[in-house]
């Protein structure tokens, strides 16, 4: 469960939004009452709580399982004590926002509609995914050299997962275990430790790697794919051994580079600061054409 020490007080238009990071699930949880209160301009906590209670009842009557799936987590109350409050992860929170008839909720609804449209377009024309990824990285201030390496890393990763699929490796937990084996073999840390070293939570680890880190990670994954094709592992345990061998190839390269330069390849430096979901959505909506904002 989430660690109480991970609680963070966020701000949205001068309103307090309490949030909690769940290290085990690798997920942010937000106080629903705080978000509802901010979007409905509730004058105080109790008003926001009453609005949320009515909304919960309406969602339940509509047959939504959202309320049942929400969590109750301890967050700091106005009196400074840790008290249980309804909390939602990002997906649940966006679903709740869809049910709030408020002008302040409109930007989120427009953003969700835009994202849905883009996903449909990308299903029809997958090349759009790459183009939009390029635009996103440029907008966030990454250099073109870094972006080129990052896009190449995405292709290398896809080739590796295709190979895993051929070998009967299951998506989800097994992919994560093998990725940890590769990462540990070349960097000395598993994925979660690597993210913690860089001060990351929900952010993508590769998006916070330097060009050299990305190249070494690519080498590790490409080597794993090549070794897998050569050895044709049949069991998951054999795939784990292959993953370690692939990671060790990049680990040797890292050690050689560090010996030559006298500097560590892996550093706690981040590419970007963590951006709150609310701020990102508002920025995305502000960039929409006026016709989309009016729903035309």
mmCIF file of C-alpha atoms in Angstrom:
data_model
loop_
_atom_site.group_PDB
_atom_site.id
_atom_site.type_symbol
_atom_site.label_atom_id
_atom_site.label_comp_id
_atom_site.label_asym_id
_atom_site.label_seq_id
_atom_site.Cartn_x
_atom_site.Cartn_y
_atom_site.Cartn_z
ATOM 1 C CA UNK A 1 0.000 0.000 0.000
ATOM 2 C CA UNK A 2 1.090 3.627 -0.385
ATOM 3 C CA UNK A 3 3.608 4.960 2.083
ATOM 4 C CA UNK A 4 2.268 7.898 4.086
ATOM 5 C CA UNK A 5 5.629 9.640 3.817
ATOM 6 C CA UNK A 6 5.171 9.796 0.047
ATOM 7 C CA UNK A 7 2.213 12.182 0.344
ATOM 8 C CA UNK A 8 2.519 15.366 -1.692
ATOM 9 C CA UNK A 9 0.401 18.499 -1.615
ATOM 10 C CA UNK A 10 -0.236 19.705 -5.157
ATOM 11 C CA UNK A 11 -1.848 22.920 -6.292
ATOM 12 C CA UNK A 12 -4.478 23.593 -8.933
ATOM 13 C CA UNK A 13 -5.496 27.237 -9.348
ATOM 14 C CA UNK A 14 -4.631 27.899 -5.699
ATOM 15 C CA UNK A 15 -6.594 24.841 -4.533
ATOM 16 C CA UNK A 16 -4.956 22.056 -2.527
ATOM 17 C CA UNK A 17 -4.898 18.651 -4.225
ATOM 18 C CA UNK A 18 -3.576 15.926 -1.943
ATOM 19 C CA UNK A 19 -1.810 13.030 -3.625
ATOM 20 C CA UNK A 20 0.007 9.870 -2.645
ATOM 21 C CA UNK A 21 2.581 7.757 -4.499
ATOM 22 C CA UNK A 22 2.136 3.979 -4.286
ATOM 23 C CA UNK A 23 5.615 2.494 -4.678
ATOM 24 C CA UNK A 24 4.311 -1.048 -5.074
ATOM 25 C CA UNK A 25 1.792 -0.242 -7.824
ATOM 26 C CA UNK A 26 3.938 2.552 -9.292
ATOM 27 C CA UNK A 27 0.862 4.790 -9.368
ATOM 28 C CA UNK A 28 -0.231 8.220 -8.143
ATOM 29 C CA UNK A 29 -3.448 8.489 -6.135
ATOM 30 C CA UNK A 30 -5.343 11.763 -5.768
ATOM 31 C CA UNK A 31 -7.896 12.925 -3.201
ATOM 32 C CA UNK A 32 -11.212 12.831 -5.064
ATOM 33 C CA UNK A 33 -12.865 15.387 -2.781
ATOM 34 C CA UNK A 34 -10.033 17.856 -3.416
ATOM 35 C CA UNK A 35 -10.270 17.482 -7.205
ATOM 36 C CA UNK A 36 -14.070 17.661 -7.205
ATOM 37 C CA UNK A 37 -13.960 20.708 -4.945
ATOM 38 C CA UNK A 38 -11.488 22.477 -7.227
ATOM 39 C CA UNK A 39 -13.443 21.751 -10.406
ATOM 40 C CA UNK A 40 -16.795 22.790 -8.906
ATOM 41 C CA UNK A 41 -15.487 25.868 -7.061
ATOM 42 C CA UNK A 42 -16.709 24.458 -3.764
ATOM 43 C CA UNK A 43 -16.152 27.068 -1.018
ATOM 44 C CA UNK A 44 -14.932 24.525 1.539
ATOM 45 C CA UNK A 45 -14.065 20.865 2.086
ATOM 46 C CA UNK A 46 -17.516 19.884 3.343
ATOM 47 C CA UNK A 47 -19.217 21.264 0.226
ATOM 48 C CA UNK A 48 -16.817 19.330 -1.976
ATOM 49 C CA UNK A 49 -17.444 16.180 0.059
ATOM 50 C CA UNK A 50 -21.230 16.531 -0.297
ATOM 51 C CA UNK A 51 -20.882 16.997 -4.059
ATOM 52 C CA UNK A 52 -18.727 13.860 -4.283
ATOM 53 C CA UNK A 53 -21.231 11.860 -2.191
ATOM 54 C CA UNK A 54 -24.060 12.813 -4.580
ATOM 55 C CA UNK A 55 -21.873 12.006 -7.578
ATOM 56 C CA UNK A 56 -20.992 8.617 -6.071
ATOM 57 C CA UNK A 57 -24.684 7.817 -5.694
ATOM 58 C CA UNK A 58 -25.422 8.818 -9.295
ATOM 59 C CA UNK A 59 -22.510 6.750 -10.647
ATOM 60 C CA UNK A 60 -23.684 3.749 -8.616
ATOM 61 C CA UNK A 61 -27.233 4.095 -9.976
ATOM 62 C CA UNK A 62 -25.802 4.195 -13.505
ATOM 63 C CA UNK A 63 -24.160 0.823 -12.872
ATOM 64 C CA UNK A 64 -20.602 2.149 -12.736
ATOM 65 C CA UNK A 65 -18.101 0.049 -10.761
ATOM 66 C CA UNK A 66 -15.841 3.073 -10.377
ATOM 67 C CA UNK A 67 -16.942 3.862 -6.821
ATOM 68 C CA UNK A 68 -16.368 0.258 -5.729
ATOM 69 C CA UNK A 69 -12.872 0.245 -7.219
ATOM 70 C CA UNK A 70 -11.760 3.517 -5.625
ATOM 71 C CA UNK A 71 -9.413 3.356 -2.640
ATOM 72 C CA UNK A 72 -9.581 4.862 0.834
ATOM 73 C CA UNK A 73 -6.149 6.130 1.791
ATOM 74 C CA UNK A 74 -4.794 8.126 4.707
ATOM 75 C CA UNK A 75 -3.926 11.697 3.757
ATOM 76 C CA UNK A 76 -3.238 14.801 5.882
ATOM 77 C CA UNK A 77 -6.474 16.547 6.919
ATOM 78 C CA UNK A 78 -6.961 20.222 7.764
ATOM 79 C CA UNK A 79 -6.209 19.483 11.437
ATOM 80 C CA UNK A 80 -2.854 17.941 10.491
ATOM 81 C CA UNK A 81 -3.901 14.386 11.310
ATOM 82 C CA UNK A 82 -3.791 11.514 8.817
ATOM 83 C CA UNK A 83 -7.364 10.579 7.943
ATOM 84 C CA UNK A 84 -8.919 8.193 5.432
ATOM 85 C CA UNK A 85 -10.236 9.817 2.274
ATOM 86 C CA UNK A 86 -11.518 8.527 -1.069
ATOM 87 C CA UNK A 87 -8.665 8.412 -3.563
ATOM 88 C CA UNK A 88 -8.453 7.577 -7.271
ATOM 89 C CA UNK A 89 -5.655 6.708 -9.644
ATOM 90 C CA UNK A 90 -5.229 8.648 -12.889
ATOM 91 C CA UNK A 91 -7.637 6.544 -14.950
ATOM 92 C CA UNK A 92 -10.333 6.578 -12.269
ATOM 93 C CA UNK A 93 -9.911 10.309 -11.728
ATOM 94 C CA UNK A 94 -10.386 11.097 -15.409
ATOM 95 C CA UNK A 95 -13.567 9.000 -15.440
ATOM 96 C CA UNK A 96 -14.894 10.982 -12.459
ATOM 97 C CA UNK A 97 -14.058 14.272 -14.156
ATOM 98 C CA UNK A 98 -16.102 13.165 -17.185
ATOM 99 C CA UNK A 99 -19.157 13.052 -14.918
ATOM 100 C CA UNK A 100 -18.743 16.584 -13.536
ATOM 101 C CA UNK A 101 -20.814 19.266 -15.354
ATOM 102 C CA UNK A 102 -18.466 22.168 -14.753
ATOM 103 C CA UNK A 103 -16.661 24.690 -17.016
ATOM 104 C CA UNK A 104 -13.406 23.789 -15.289
ATOM 105 C CA UNK A 105 -13.920 20.129 -16.187
ATOM 106 C CA UNK A 106 -14.386 20.935 -19.885
ATOM 107 C CA UNK A 107 -10.638 21.174 -20.703
ATOM 108 C CA UNK A 108 -10.152 17.642 -19.390
ATOM 109 C CA UNK A 109 -13.111 16.327 -21.393
ATOM 110 C CA UNK A 110 -11.806 18.000 -24.544
ATOM 111 C CA UNK A 111 -8.348 16.558 -23.926
ATOM 112 C CA UNK A 112 -9.785 13.049 -23.471
ATOM 113 C CA UNK A 113 -11.741 13.418 -26.709
ATOM 114 C CA UNK A 114 -8.583 14.563 -28.493
ATOM 115 C CA UNK A 115 -6.565 11.618 -27.136
ATOM 116 C CA UNK A 116 -9.305 9.186 -28.166
ATOM 117 C CA UNK A 117 -9.392 10.620 -31.674
ATOM 118 C CA UNK A 118 -5.609 10.387 -31.973
ATOM 119 C CA UNK A 119 -5.578 6.741 -30.844
ATOM 120 C CA UNK A 120 -8.169 5.862 -33.496
ATOM 121 C CA UNK A 121 -6.117 7.692 -36.137
ATOM 122 C CA UNK A 122 -2.969 5.860 -35.035
ATOM 123 C CA UNK A 123 -4.760 2.514 -35.326
ATOM 124 C CA UNK A 124 -5.588 3.389 -38.934
ATOM 125 C CA UNK A 125 -2.127 4.850 -39.668
ATOM 126 C CA UNK A 126 0.538 3.623 -37.146
ATOM 127 C CA UNK A 127 3.143 6.006 -38.629
ATOM 128 C CA UNK A 128 1.296 8.840 -36.879
ATOM 129 C CA UNK A 129 2.448 7.396 -33.545
ATOM 130 C CA UNK A 130 6.080 8.099 -34.419
ATOM 131 C CA UNK A 131 5.304 11.567 -35.754
ATOM 132 C CA UNK A 132 3.392 12.522 -32.618
ATOM 133 C CA UNK A 133 6.132 11.127 -30.383
ATOM 134 C CA UNK A 134 8.652 13.334 -32.216
ATOM 135 C CA UNK A 135 6.428 16.396 -31.787
ATOM 136 C CA UNK A 136 5.924 15.673 -28.087
ATOM 137 C CA UNK A 137 9.647 15.320 -27.363
ATOM 138 C CA UNK A 138 10.447 18.513 -29.291
ATOM 139 C CA UNK A 139 7.744 20.399 -27.390
ATOM 140 C CA UNK A 140 9.230 19.230 -24.092
ATOM 141 C CA UNK A 141 12.649 20.586 -25.039
ATOM 142 C CA UNK A 142 14.660 17.473 -25.886
ATOM 143 C CA UNK A 143 17.492 17.809 -28.402
ATOM 144 C CA UNK A 144 17.101 16.249 -31.857
ATOM 145 C CA UNK A 145 20.139 14.030 -31.199
ATOM 146 C CA UNK A 146 18.510 12.655 -28.053
ATOM 147 C CA UNK A 147 15.152 12.222 -29.814
ATOM 148 C CA UNK A 148 16.743 10.236 -32.655
ATOM 149 C CA UNK A 149 18.326 7.860 -30.141
ATOM 150 C CA UNK A 150 15.071 7.573 -28.185
ATOM 151 C CA UNK A 151 13.024 6.699 -31.265
ATOM 152 C CA UNK A 152 15.641 4.115 -32.269
ATOM 153 C CA UNK A 153 15.455 2.682 -28.746
ATOM 154 C CA UNK A 154 11.699 2.250 -29.157
ATOM 155 C CA UNK A 155 12.278 0.197 -32.316
ATOM 156 C CA UNK A 156 14.945 -1.943 -30.614
ATOM 157 C CA UNK A 157 12.592 -2.574 -27.699
ATOM 158 C CA UNK A 158 9.809 -3.603 -30.075
ATOM 159 C CA UNK A 159 12.103 -6.078 -31.830
ATOM 160 C CA UNK A 160 13.030 -7.568 -28.449
ATOM 161 C CA UNK A 161 9.423 -7.933 -27.296
ATOM 162 C CA UNK A 162 8.554 -9.533 -30.639
ATOM 163 C CA UNK A 163 11.313 -12.072 -29.967
ATOM 164 C CA UNK A 164 9.995 -12.680 -26.448
ATOM 165 C CA UNK A 165 6.532 -13.256 -27.840
ATOM 166 C CA UNK A 166 7.982 -15.828 -30.244
ATOM 167 C CA UNK A 167 9.610 -17.603 -27.273
ATOM 168 C CA UNK A 168 6.324 -17.739 -25.360
ATOM 169 C CA UNK A 169 7.141 -15.013 -22.834
ATOM 170 C CA UNK A 170 3.949 -13.445 -21.470
ATOM 171 C CA UNK A 171 3.322 -9.704 -21.503
ATOM 172 C CA UNK A 172 3.143 -7.923 -18.182
ATOM 173 C CA UNK A 173 4.928 -9.528 -15.252
ATOM 174 C CA UNK A 174 7.264 -11.751 -17.298
ATOM 175 C CA UNK A 175 8.278 -8.854 -19.558
ATOM 176 C CA UNK A 176 9.001 -6.806 -16.437
ATOM 177 C CA UNK A 177 11.108 -9.568 -14.869
ATOM 178 C CA UNK A 178 13.230 -9.970 -18.007
ATOM 179 C CA UNK A 179 13.615 -6.200 -18.335
ATOM 180 C CA UNK A 180 14.859 -6.101 -14.744
ATOM 181 C CA UNK A 181 17.389 -8.846 -15.537
ATOM 182 C CA UNK A 182 18.726 -6.860 -18.508
ATOM 183 C CA UNK A 183 18.828 -3.559 -16.634
ATOM 184 C CA UNK A 184 20.532 -5.051 -13.573
ATOM 185 C CA UNK A 185 23.155 -6.811 -15.682
ATOM 186 C CA UNK A 186 24.330 -3.623 -17.420
ATOM 187 C CA UNK A 187 23.604 -0.909 -14.833
ATOM 188 C CA UNK A 188 23.870 -2.730 -11.518
ATOM 189 C CA UNK A 189 20.274 -1.830 -10.622
ATOM 190 C CA UNK A 190 16.856 -3.179 -11.470
ATOM 191 C CA UNK A 191 14.371 -0.840 -13.135
ATOM 192 C CA UNK A 192 12.721 0.363 -9.924
ATOM 193 C CA UNK A 193 16.082 0.991 -8.220
ATOM 194 C CA UNK A 194 17.280 2.875 -11.316
ATOM 195 C CA UNK A 195 14.172 5.089 -11.252
ATOM 196 C CA UNK A 196 14.586 5.728 -7.535
ATOM 197 C CA UNK A 197 18.245 6.640 -8.093
ATOM 198 C CA UNK A 198 17.097 9.293 -10.564
ATOM 199 C CA UNK A 199 14.345 10.526 -8.270
ATOM 200 C CA UNK A 200 11.595 9.289 -10.591
ATOM 201 C CA UNK A 201 8.160 7.906 -9.850
ATOM 202 C CA UNK A 202 5.608 7.616 -12.659
ATOM 203 C CA UNK A 203 7.956 9.066 -15.280
ATOM 204 C CA UNK A 204 9.396 6.842 -18.004
ATOM 205 C CA UNK A 205 12.953 5.802 -17.109
ATOM 206 C CA UNK A 206 14.209 5.966 -20.692
ATOM 207 C CA UNK A 207 12.868 9.524 -21.052
ATOM 208 C CA UNK A 208 15.207 10.497 -18.222
ATOM 209 C CA UNK A 209 18.327 8.776 -19.536
ATOM 210 C CA UNK A 210 21.240 10.579 -21.127
ATOM 211 C CA UNK A 211 22.154 9.757 -24.725
ATOM 212 C CA UNK A 212 24.901 7.409 -23.492
ATOM 213 C CA UNK A 213 22.549 5.606 -21.102
ATOM 214 C CA UNK A 214 20.016 5.134 -23.897
ATOM 215 C CA UNK A 215 22.694 3.750 -26.244
ATOM 216 C CA UNK A 216 23.888 1.239 -23.631
ATOM 217 C CA UNK A 217 20.330 0.196 -22.851
ATOM 218 C CA UNK A 218 19.744 -0.299 -26.588
ATOM 219 C CA UNK A 219 22.891 -2.403 -26.804
ATOM 220 C CA UNK A 220 21.676 -4.530 -23.909
ATOM 221 C CA UNK A 221 18.249 -5.129 -25.468
ATOM 222 C CA UNK A 222 19.595 -5.674 -28.990
ATOM 223 C CA UNK A 223 22.157 -8.154 -27.613
ATOM 224 C CA UNK A 224 19.427 -9.985 -25.711
ATOM 225 C CA UNK A 225 17.379 -10.326 -28.904
ATOM 226 C CA UNK A 226 20.381 -11.582 -30.917
ATOM 227 C CA UNK A 227 21.397 -14.098 -28.235
ATOM 228 C CA UNK A 228 17.810 -15.294 -27.946
ATOM 229 C CA UNK A 229 17.633 -15.895 -31.671
ATOM 230 C CA UNK A 230 20.928 -17.809 -31.522
ATOM 231 C CA UNK A 231 20.115 -19.930 -28.447
ATOM 232 C CA UNK A 232 16.316 -20.322 -28.921
ATOM 233 C CA UNK A 233 15.385 -20.534 -25.209
ATOM 234 C CA UNK A 234 12.343 -22.702 -24.509
ATOM 235 C CA UNK A 235 11.577 -21.990 -20.850
ATOM 236 C CA UNK A 236 11.185 -18.776 -18.909
ATOM 237 C CA UNK A 237 14.259 -19.628 -16.832
ATOM 238 C CA UNK A 238 16.271 -19.937 -20.038
ATOM 239 C CA UNK A 239 14.932 -16.571 -21.192
ATOM 240 C CA UNK A 240 16.124 -15.079 -17.904
ATOM 241 C CA UNK A 241 19.625 -16.429 -18.547
ATOM 242 C CA UNK A 242 19.578 -14.931 -22.046
ATOM 243 C CA UNK A 243 18.430 -11.572 -20.637
ATOM 244 C CA UNK A 244 21.360 -11.543 -18.209
ATOM 245 C CA UNK A 245 23.800 -12.389 -21.004
ATOM 246 C CA UNK A 246 22.451 -9.579 -23.172
ATOM 247 C CA UNK A 247 22.674 -7.097 -20.322
ATOM 248 C CA UNK A 248 26.235 -8.198 -19.530
ATOM 249 C CA UNK A 249 27.338 -7.230 -23.046
ATOM 250 C CA UNK A 250 26.311 -3.620 -22.367
ATOM 251 C CA UNK A 251 27.690 -3.852 -18.830
ATOM 252 C CA UNK A 252 31.148 -4.639 -20.212
ATOM 253 C CA UNK A 253 30.860 -1.674 -22.580
ATOM 254 C CA UNK A 254 29.825 0.606 -19.705
ATOM 255 C CA UNK A 255 32.787 -0.435 -17.575
ATOM 256 C CA UNK A 256 35.197 0.062 -20.477
ATOM 257 C CA UNK A 257 33.820 3.555 -21.174
ATOM 258 C CA UNK A 258 33.986 4.544 -17.517
ATOM 259 C CA UNK A 259 37.600 3.281 -17.323
ATOM 260 C CA UNK A 260 38.553 5.446 -20.309
ATOM 261 C CA UNK A 261 36.717 8.609 -19.214
ATOM 262 C CA UNK A 262 37.028 8.309 -15.461
ATOM 263 C CA UNK A 263 33.361 9.295 -15.162
ATOM 264 C CA UNK A 264 30.273 7.246 -14.267
ATOM 265 C CA UNK A 265 27.858 6.653 -17.119
ATOM 266 C CA UNK A 266 24.839 6.396 -14.821
ATOM 267 C CA UNK A 267 23.984 9.613 -13.003
ATOM 268 C CA UNK A 268 20.978 10.815 -10.968
ATOM 269 C CA UNK A 269 20.412 13.601 -13.492
ATOM 270 C CA UNK A 270 16.875 13.848 -14.907
ATOM 271 C CA UNK A 271 15.915 15.035 -18.370
ATOM 272 C CA UNK A 272 12.865 16.943 -17.172
ATOM 273 C CA UNK A 273 11.085 17.810 -13.959
ATOM 274 C CA UNK A 274 7.956 15.860 -13.169
ATOM 275 C CA UNK A 275 4.871 17.587 -14.579
ATOM 276 C CA UNK A 276 1.537 17.249 -12.853
ATOM 277 C CA UNK A 277 -1.226 15.642 -14.830
ATOM 278 C CA UNK A 278 -3.523 18.620 -14.286
ATOM 279 C CA UNK A 279 -1.001 21.117 -15.629
ATOM 280 C CA UNK A 280 -0.206 18.933 -18.641
ATOM 281 C CA UNK A 281 -3.862 18.556 -19.557
ATOM 282 C CA UNK A 282 -4.451 22.293 -19.295
ATOM 283 C CA UNK A 283 -1.457 22.962 -21.551
ATOM 284 C CA UNK A 284 -2.590 20.352 -24.091
ATOM 285 C CA UNK A 285 -6.068 21.862 -24.162
ATOM 286 C CA UNK A 286 -4.732 25.379 -24.565
ATOM 287 C CA UNK A 287 -2.898 24.219 -27.693
ATOM 288 C CA UNK A 288 -6.067 22.844 -29.312
ATOM 289 C CA UNK A 289 -7.512 24.743 -32.298
ATOM 290 C CA UNK A 290 -10.383 27.040 -31.388
ATOM 291 C CA UNK A 291 -12.834 24.938 -33.419
ATOM 292 C CA UNK A 292 -12.086 21.889 -31.257
ATOM 293 C CA UNK A 293 -12.482 23.918 -28.059
ATOM 294 C CA UNK A 294 -15.968 24.959 -29.255
ATOM 295 C CA UNK A 295 -16.748 21.363 -30.202
ATOM 296 C CA UNK A 296 -17.293 22.160 -33.879
#
